[in-house]
Amino acid sequence: MKTTLITVTGLLFGTAALADGHTPVLTVYAPDYFGSEWGPGPSIEAAFEERCECDLQYQTGDLLPRLLLEGARTEADVAIGFNSDITKQARDSGMFAPHGLDLSPLTLPIDWNDDTFLPFNYGHTAFIYDNTKLDGFDSFEALLNAPDDVRIVIQDPRSSISGLALVLWVQAVYGDEAEAAWLRLAPKIVTVTQGWSESYGLFTDGEADVVLSYTTSPAYHIIAEDDLTKSAAIFEEGHYFMVELAAKLATTDQPDLADEFMAFILTEEFQTMIPTTNWSFPAALPVEQWPEGFQDLPMPETVFFYDENEAAALRDTAIEAWRSALSQ
Amino acid sequence: MAQRVVAIIAALVVAGLVIGPVTAVLWRGGGFTTLSAADLSALQFTVWQAFWSAVISVALAIPVARALARRSFWGRSVLISIMGAPFILPVIVAILGLLSVFGGNGFVNLVLEPLSVPKLDIYGSHGVILAHVFFNLPLAVRLILQGWLAIPSERFRVAASLAAPVFWLLEWPMLRRIVPGAFAVIFVICIGSFAVALTLGGGPKATTVELAIYQAFKFDFDLSKAASLAVVQLCLGLGAGLIALLLARGDMLGAGFDRVVQRWDGSRLLDATWIGLATLFLMAPLLAIFIAGLAGLFDLPIGIWGAASRSFLISLGAVALTMALALPLATKAGEAASLLGLSVSGLVLGTGMFLIVQPYVQPSSVALPVTMLVNVLMALPFVLRILRPGVDSARVDFGRLGQSLGLRGWALWRIVYLPRLRRPMGFAAGLTGALAMGDLGVITLFSRPGQGTLPMAMYQLMGAYQMEAAYGAALLLVMLSLGLFWVFDKGGRAHAVV
């Protein structure tokens, strides 16, 4: 038994990658989905290593908790994949350095002047439905007025970033009336899941008619599956805007490489990889250069966006309105 | 004497591996926090659902286990093996399987619809309990079945020839000994429930302590709160363990000829009904998972195989380490101590281990060993629950004989105990391996690409919209877990002399 144990431990440890002593290593922290072989990470790594003569290594996991746990001791040079609704805590930690980049290439639907957190993709929260079964909803009001047998599945704002975006969205549309709006929506909500994947699985399995996801979700079905039956309901009140961000660590031991990577994010090469690997809109690419399935996606005319301070201030109120209405 | 020293060391290792990380998180968070009203209502719901889930699982398991103990039929051993499958399924897979049977468009509602019976709505507290019973009924059945098989068979003959009440004389004392422990283990498993409670609970009414920990860690980075809640979980687990120890009375029946003998009592029809119902309840969702995964199984991405082999190694490592710790710990106190590891949040354990290793190594380079270690801690309570009754009776029945023959230490184990423990050891090893294979675990906290495990790859595929491939990966996971479980379990029973 002892030998087995040693062998096994050896095998497990042995799989850890060993960095070559000569090539400089750029350590990039990213969420699990980003670094996985089915996310945007691998192609971005390959493209960057072409130009930097370095070794880009991802470390994946819960981005912010991990960085805060490690503090100044972190080996991260760059962190990519923050959500704007929770960057206040990241900024307050003082762990990040200004990127020093010209932001004019950005093509976001809102103005962005942050000198530390750099957008690399965006999307909007939206309700997705099967257009062969439902007519869709042209406003939040229409969704609230829908018959109670329409089955909606959403994510929990306490455990999921898209769930959090939803409660902020409701807050933006209904303000003080948010709880009343949730009460009208409540009978239609079949269930609330821990994360996006569980919800989306319930939707594709036919357990729900409508799922909280993103305006870009239909693009996956159109491009990867040739399936035109999934649509995002575009609401006239507007949609909540979600942006993913990258930042350079103040403690990086590879400042030049980190700067180079940050600049790489805004390049056409990086941006053209985003749509079909991350299934979201690129943050700095004119619409004409988007892949076909993306160009045709219906876009909301109005976008709501709370900056990190507003989001932090409203968060508890918005979650409480949701919790209290859905607990009744 | 030497044996006691080994036991104490093993107990200290286990307690240290649990209390160390929790303390590290607590220390880093700056001490305890008072709990909010929302936390207290989450706590209340957590205990409530765990209590009823455990009560119902155990209550249903008793007639099923008795039926399986009394009957022998073709395919019985395969059925017993496959019946264990729900217990080792990744949570999301099990939920989707359950929903294809009990959900809005599920099989049950398809049948009910033309009968103009009101639709079955699975979402709510009853859904949470249903899912927990689905997960834990198989474990309860196996634990109690072991108790039945351990009753010396001659006793049944004697009872029959004297027309004595078999239940009160033989079975009740066995149940009194076995059931409290089974209840405690299942109660503690359900304390940590998170995704099941949320998804099938239908909303924030069904909030558990584990969700509050997750929120505290992920969104608020409030380590003090996460650790405080983990300590509450610890106390609940320990409390359940102590109560089970106090309740688990009932004398050992003494030794028999130490061989299995066929039984002839009980109603054939009643037994068939119980076995049939349990099989249907446990197998229908599994069948749905099988069908959903079949299409994806044949074009799984290449990367899956690396993930699968890493999961396999973790699994084998966990089996070896768990068994090494379990044998010396197979005592009353050892079993109670082991409940610590199961009751405390995996997220807090993982974070604590991260904090402990971080000054010395890059945490992601030890992600796999740490995952394995957490799995060992989680498996120990099951393993001890499975081994203890066997160890106890072997000690009582043959301990004196061994002593009079001068057997001591390893020789005593090799000649007397181990042969009698083959069946429970096989089962325990199989369960540990399968559990470790299916556990998403702490690896999601810190990892690096190319180091993921199979459950992790499955979630990644789901996150990348590739649902079909994800279900294929889930099916692969189920088959590997069940395969491993079957090999160990079978290995244990094949040559078992008793």
Coordinates of N, CA, C and O in Angstrom, one line a residue, chain A residues 27-96:
Chain A
T27 N 2.5 35.0 -16.0 CA 1.4 34.2 -15.3 C 0.1 35.0 -15.3 O 0.1 36.1 -14.8
V28 N -0.9 34.4 -15.9 CA -2.2 35.0 -16.1 C -3.2 34.3 -15.3 O -3.4 33.1 -15.5
Y29 N -3.8 35.0 -14.3 CA -4.9 34.3 -13.6 C -6.2 34.6 -14.3 O -6.5 35.7 -14.8
A30 N -7.0 33.5 -14.4 CA -8.2 33.6 -15.2 C -9.3 32.7 -14.6 O -9.0 31.7 -13.9
P31 N -10.6 33.0 -14.9 CA -11.6 32.0 -14.4 C -11.5 30.7 -15.1 O -10.9 30.6 -16.2
D32 N -12.0 29.7 -14.5 CA -11.9 28.3 -15.0 C -12.4 28.2 -16.4 O -11.8 27.6 -17.3
Y33 N -13.6 28.8 -16.7 CA -14.1 28.7 -18.1 C -13.2 29.3 -19.1 O -13.1 28.8 -20.2
F34 N -12.4 30.3 -18.8 CA -11.6 31.0 -19.7 C -10.4 30.2 -20.1 O -10.0 30.1 -21.2
G35 N -9.8 29.5 -19.1 CA -8.5 28.8 -19.3 C -8.8 27.4 -19.8 O -7.9 26.7 -20.3
S36 N -10.1 26.9 -19.8 CA -10.3 25.5 -20.2 C -10.1 25.4 -21.7 O -10.2 26.4 -22.4
E37 N -9.9 24.2 -22.1 CA -9.6 24.0 -23.6 C -10.8 24.3 -24.4 O -10.7 24.4 -25.6
W38 N -12.0 24.6 -23.8 CA -13.2 24.9 -24.6 C -13.5 26.4 -24.5 O -14.5 26.9 -24.9
G39 N -12.6 27.1 -23.8 CA -12.8 28.6 -23.7 C -11.8 29.3 -24.6 O -11.1 28.7 -25.4
P40 N -11.7 30.6 -24.4 CA -10.8 31.4 -25.3 C -9.3 31.3 -24.9 O -8.5 31.7 -25.7
G41 N -9.0 30.8 -23.7 CA -7.6 30.8 -23.2 C -6.6 30.2 -24.2 O -5.6 30.9 -24.5
P42 N -6.8 29.0 -24.6 CA -5.7 28.4 -25.4 C -5.3 29.1 -26.7 O -4.1 29.3 -27.0
S43 N -6.3 29.6 -27.5 CA -5.9 30.3 -28.7 C -5.3 31.7 -28.4 O -4.4 32.1 -29.1
I44 N -5.7 32.3 -27.3 CA -5.1 33.6 -26.9 C -3.6 33.3 -26.5 O -2.7 34.1 -26.9
E45 N -3.4 32.2 -25.8 CA -2.1 31.9 -25.3 C -1.1 31.7 -26.5 O 0.0 32.2 -26.6
A46 N -1.7 30.9 -27.5 CA -0.8 30.6 -28.7 C -0.5 31.9 -29.4 O 0.7 32.1 -29.8
A47 N -1.5 32.7 -29.6 CA -1.3 34.0 -30.4 C -0.3 34.9 -29.7 O 0.6 35.5 -30.3
F48 N -0.4 35.0 -28.4 CA 0.5 35.9 -27.6 C 1.9 35.3 -27.6 O 2.9 36.1 -27.8
E49 N 2.1 34.0 -27.5 CA 3.4 33.5 -27.4 C 4.1 33.6 -28.7 O 5.4 33.7 -28.8
E50 N 3.4 33.7 -29.8 CA 3.9 34.0 -31.2 C 4.7 35.3 -31.1 O 5.8 35.4 -31.8
R51 N 4.2 36.3 -30.4 CA 4.8 37.6 -30.5 C 5.7 38.0 -29.4 O 6.5 38.9 -29.5
C52 N 5.6 37.3 -28.2 CA 6.3 37.8 -27.0 C 7.6 37.0 -26.7 O 8.4 37.4 -25.9
E53 N 7.8 35.9 -27.4 CA 9.0 35.0 -27.0 C 9.0 34.7 -25.5 O 10.0 34.9 -24.8
C54 N 7.8 34.4 -25.0 CA 7.7 34.1 -23.6 C 6.8 32.9 -23.5 O 6.2 32.4 -24.4
D55 N 6.6 32.5 -22.2 CA 5.7 31.4 -21.9 C 4.5 31.9 -21.1 O 4.7 32.4 -20.0
L56 N 3.3 31.9 -21.7 CA 2.2 32.4 -21.0 C 1.6 31.2 -20.3 O 1.3 30.1 -20.9
Q57 N 1.4 31.3 -19.0 CA 0.8 30.2 -18.2 C -0.4 30.7 -17.4 O -0.3 31.7 -16.7
Y58 N -1.5 30.0 -17.6 CA -2.7 30.4 -16.9 C -2.7 29.7 -15.5 O -2.2 28.5 -15.4
Q59 N -3.3 30.4 -14.5 CA -3.7 29.7 -13.3 C -5.2 30.0 -13.2 O -5.6 31.1 -13.3
T60 N -6.0 28.9 -13.0 CA -7.4 29.1 -13.1 C -8.1 28.9 -11.7 O -7.5 28.2 -10.9
G61 N -9.2 29.5 -11.5 CA -10.0 29.4 -10.3 C -10.8 30.6 -10.0 O -11.0 31.4 -11.0
D62 N -11.2 30.8 -8.8 CA -12.0 32.0 -8.5 C -11.1 33.1 -8.4 O -10.3 33.3 -7.5
L63 N -11.2 34.0 -9.4 CA -10.2 35.0 -9.6 C -9.9 35.9 -8.4 O -8.8 36.0 -7.8
L64 N -11.0 36.7 -8.0 CA -10.8 37.7 -6.9 C -10.5 37.1 -5.6 O -9.5 37.5 -4.9
P65 N -11.3 36.1 -5.1 CA -10.9 35.5 -3.8 C -9.5 35.0 -3.8 O -8.8 35.2 -2.8
R66 N -9.1 34.4 -4.9 CA -7.7 33.8 -4.9 C -6.7 34.9 -4.8 O -5.7 34.8 -4.0
L67 N -6.8 36.0 -5.5 CA -5.9 37.1 -5.5 C -5.9 37.7 -4.1 O -4.8 38.1 -3.5
L68 N -7.1 37.9 -3.5 CA -7.1 38.5 -2.2 C -6.5 37.6 -1.1 O -5.9 38.1 -0.2
L69 N -6.6 36.3 -1.3 CA -6.0 35.3 -0.4 C -4.5 35.5 -0.5 O -3.8 35.4 0.5
E70 N -4.0 35.6 -1.7 CA -2.5 35.6 -1.9 C -1.9 37.0 -1.5 O -0.7 37.0 -1.1
G71 N -2.7 38.0 -1.8 CA -2.1 39.4 -1.5 C -0.9 39.6 -2.2 O -0.7 39.2 -3.4
A72 N 0.1 40.3 -1.5 CA 1.3 40.7 -2.2 C 2.1 39.5 -2.7 O 3.0 39.7 -3.5
R73 N 1.9 38.4 -2.1 CA 2.7 37.2 -2.4 C 2.3 36.6 -3.8 O 3.0 35.7 -4.2
T74 N 1.3 37.1 -4.4 CA 0.8 36.5 -5.6 C 1.8 36.4 -6.7 O 2.7 37.3 -6.8
E75 N 1.7 35.3 -7.5 CA 2.6 35.2 -8.7 C 2.0 35.8 -9.9 O 2.6 35.7 -11.0
A76 N 0.8 36.2 -9.8 CA 0.1 36.7 -11.0 C 0.8 38.0 -11.5 O 1.2 38.8 -10.8
D77 N 0.8 38.0 -12.9 CA 1.3 39.3 -13.5 C 0.1 40.0 -14.1 O 0.1 41.2 -14.0
V78 N -0.8 39.3 -14.6 CA -2.0 39.9 -15.2 C -3.2 39.0 -14.7 O -3.1 37.8 -14.5
A79 N -4.4 39.6 -14.4 CA -5.6 38.9 -14.1 C -6.6 39.3 -15.1 O -6.8 40.5 -15.4
I80 N -7.3 38.3 -15.7 CA -8.3 38.6 -16.7 C -9.6 37.8 -16.4 O -9.5 36.7 -15.9
G81 N -10.7 38.6 -16.5 CA -12.0 37.9 -16.3 C -12.8 38.5 -15.1 O -13.7 37.9 -14.6
F82 N -12.4 39.7 -14.7 CA -13.2 40.3 -13.6 C -14.6 40.8 -14.2 O -14.6 41.2 -15.3
N83 N -15.6 40.8 -13.3 CA -16.8 41.4 -13.7 C -17.0 42.8 -13.1 O -16.6 43.0 -11.9
S84 N -17.5 43.7 -13.8 CA -17.5 45.1 -13.4 C -18.4 45.3 -12.1 O -18.2 46.3 -11.3
D85 N -19.3 44.4 -11.8 CA -20.1 44.6 -10.6 C -19.4 44.3 -9.3 O -19.9 44.6 -8.3
I86 N -18.2 43.7 -9.4 CA -17.5 43.4 -8.2 C -16.1 43.9 -8.2 O -15.2 43.5 -7.4
T87 N -15.8 44.9 -9.1 CA -14.4 45.4 -9.2 C -14.0 46.3 -8.0 O -12.9 46.6 -7.8
K88 N -15.1 46.8 -7.3 CA -14.8 47.8 -6.3 C -13.8 47.2 -5.2 O -12.8 47.7 -4.9
Q89 N -14.1 45.9 -4.8 CA -13.3 45.2 -3.9 C -11.9 45.0 -4.4 O -10.9 45.1 -3.7
A90 N -11.8 44.7 -5.7 CA -10.5 44.5 -6.3 C -9.7 45.8 -6.3 O -8.5 45.8 -6.0
R91 N -10.4 46.9 -6.7 CA -9.7 48.1 -6.8 C -9.2 48.6 -5.4 O -8.1 49.0 -5.2
D92 N -10.1 48.4 -4.4 CA -9.8 48.8 -3.0 C -8.6 48.0 -2.4 O -8.0 48.5 -1.5
S93 N -8.3 46.9 -3.0 CA -7.2 46.1 -2.5 C -5.9 46.7 -2.8 O -4.9 46.4 -2.2
G94 N -5.9 47.6 -3.8 CA -4.6 48.3 -4.2 C -3.6 47.4 -4.9 O -2.5 47.7 -5.0
M95 N -4.1 46.2 -5.3 CA -3.2 45.2 -5.9 C -2.9 45.5 -7.4 O -2.0 44.8 -8.0
F96 N -3.6 46.4 -8.0 CA -3.5 46.6 -9.4 C -2.9 47.9 -9.9 O -3.0 48.9 -9.2

